[in-house]
XYZ file of C-alpha atoms in Angstrom:
115
model
C 95.119 194.155 123.715
C 97.391 196.998 124.819
C 95.754 199.923 126.600
C 96.091 203.614 125.743
C 98.370 204.020 128.767
C 100.619 201.152 127.615
C 100.844 202.675 124.130
C 101.701 206.111 125.550
C 104.360 204.479 127.753
C 105.782 202.648 124.700
C 106.062 205.946 122.806
C 107.797 207.438 125.855
C 110.256 204.539 125.937
C 110.902 204.910 122.207
C 111.584 208.597 122.766
C 113.980 207.787 125.626
C 115.765 205.204 123.444
C 116.200 207.785 120.682
C 117.979 210.136 123.110
C 120.808 207.639 123.579
C 121.697 206.998 119.939
C 124.884 208.242 118.255
C 126.284 208.956 114.771
C 124.038 208.680 111.707
C 121.182 207.395 113.838
C 121.425 210.495 116.026
C 121.170 212.696 112.920
C 118.018 210.846 111.850
C 116.513 211.249 115.319
C 117.252 214.983 115.217
C 114.614 215.697 112.559
C 112.003 218.308 113.391
C 108.719 216.967 112.028
C 105.082 216.655 112.991
C 104.274 213.039 113.796
C 101.165 210.961 114.388
C 100.725 207.386 115.546
C 97.266 205.916 114.967
C 96.579 202.886 117.157
C 94.114 201.071 114.944
C 92.586 198.608 117.396
C 91.955 201.346 119.987
C 91.019 203.917 117.304
C 93.104 206.590 118.988
C 95.849 208.828 117.621
C 98.862 210.231 119.430
C 99.880 213.475 117.724
C 102.943 215.578 118.364
C 106.441 216.320 117.134
C 109.703 214.569 116.564
C 112.129 217.251 117.717
C 115.475 217.406 119.459
C 115.845 213.637 119.199
C 112.588 213.011 121.107
C 108.966 212.298 120.338
C 106.820 214.808 122.186
C 103.183 213.688 122.302
C 101.038 216.815 122.457
C 97.571 215.304 122.041
C 95.725 212.029 122.302
C 92.749 212.144 119.968
C 89.896 209.723 119.309
C 89.818 208.263 115.807
C 92.260 208.608 112.939
C 94.573 211.629 112.647
C 92.729 214.883 111.983
C 95.719 216.617 110.425
C 98.249 215.105 108.057
C 101.516 214.885 109.988
C 104.779 214.765 108.047
C 105.526 211.354 109.591
C 102.540 209.035 110.030
C 102.491 205.631 111.696
C 99.547 203.249 112.046
C 99.506 199.912 113.861
C 97.784 197.882 116.560
C 98.645 198.713 120.163
C 100.188 195.303 120.800
C 102.470 195.797 117.790
C 103.653 199.186 119.103
C 104.461 197.666 122.489
C 106.227 194.703 120.824
C 108.260 196.941 118.489
C 109.514 199.131 121.309
C 110.134 196.109 123.530
C 112.261 194.458 120.830
C 109.871 191.545 120.310
C 108.814 192.590 116.796
C 111.139 193.500 113.948
C 110.133 196.752 112.252
C 111.099 195.665 108.725
C 109.143 192.423 109.031
C 106.097 194.193 110.475
C 106.235 196.919 107.815
C 106.706 194.404 104.998
C 103.717 192.359 106.145
C 101.490 195.429 106.526
C 101.178 195.198 110.310
C 102.851 198.603 110.579
C 102.210 201.435 108.160
C 104.676 204.304 107.816
C 104.056 207.284 105.572
C 106.500 210.136 105.093
C 108.320 211.967 102.328
C 110.913 209.944 100.459
C 113.728 211.974 102.018
C 112.338 211.418 105.530
C 111.932 207.684 104.844
C 115.629 207.480 103.923
C 116.555 209.274 107.153
C 114.165 207.259 109.308
C 115.437 203.895 108.038
C 118.511 204.476 110.210
C 116.260 204.680 113.259
C 114.109 201.713 112.383
């Protein structure tokens, strides 16, 4: 089972990866939205913002998200680490329910370029 530190590092790596994208993917990464990532097996939530092409984690909170972010992810810690490491395909994980993503329809269309 991934630790809180490994999950935070995975979010940092995802943020770094988003900085290097170009074209339509860059436009999707440039959204300015509140974001939360609930790590279900650790019952911890990373809350922050997607802004300037980066994910800025502002808080690590126990339990599920307290506020409803505009972009909400939920998954096990190992799945987060595997997704960022390239060992788990997002579409497959989302389709099987291992990863949950909630956002407005417009944001989902933009985010599909990232994922």
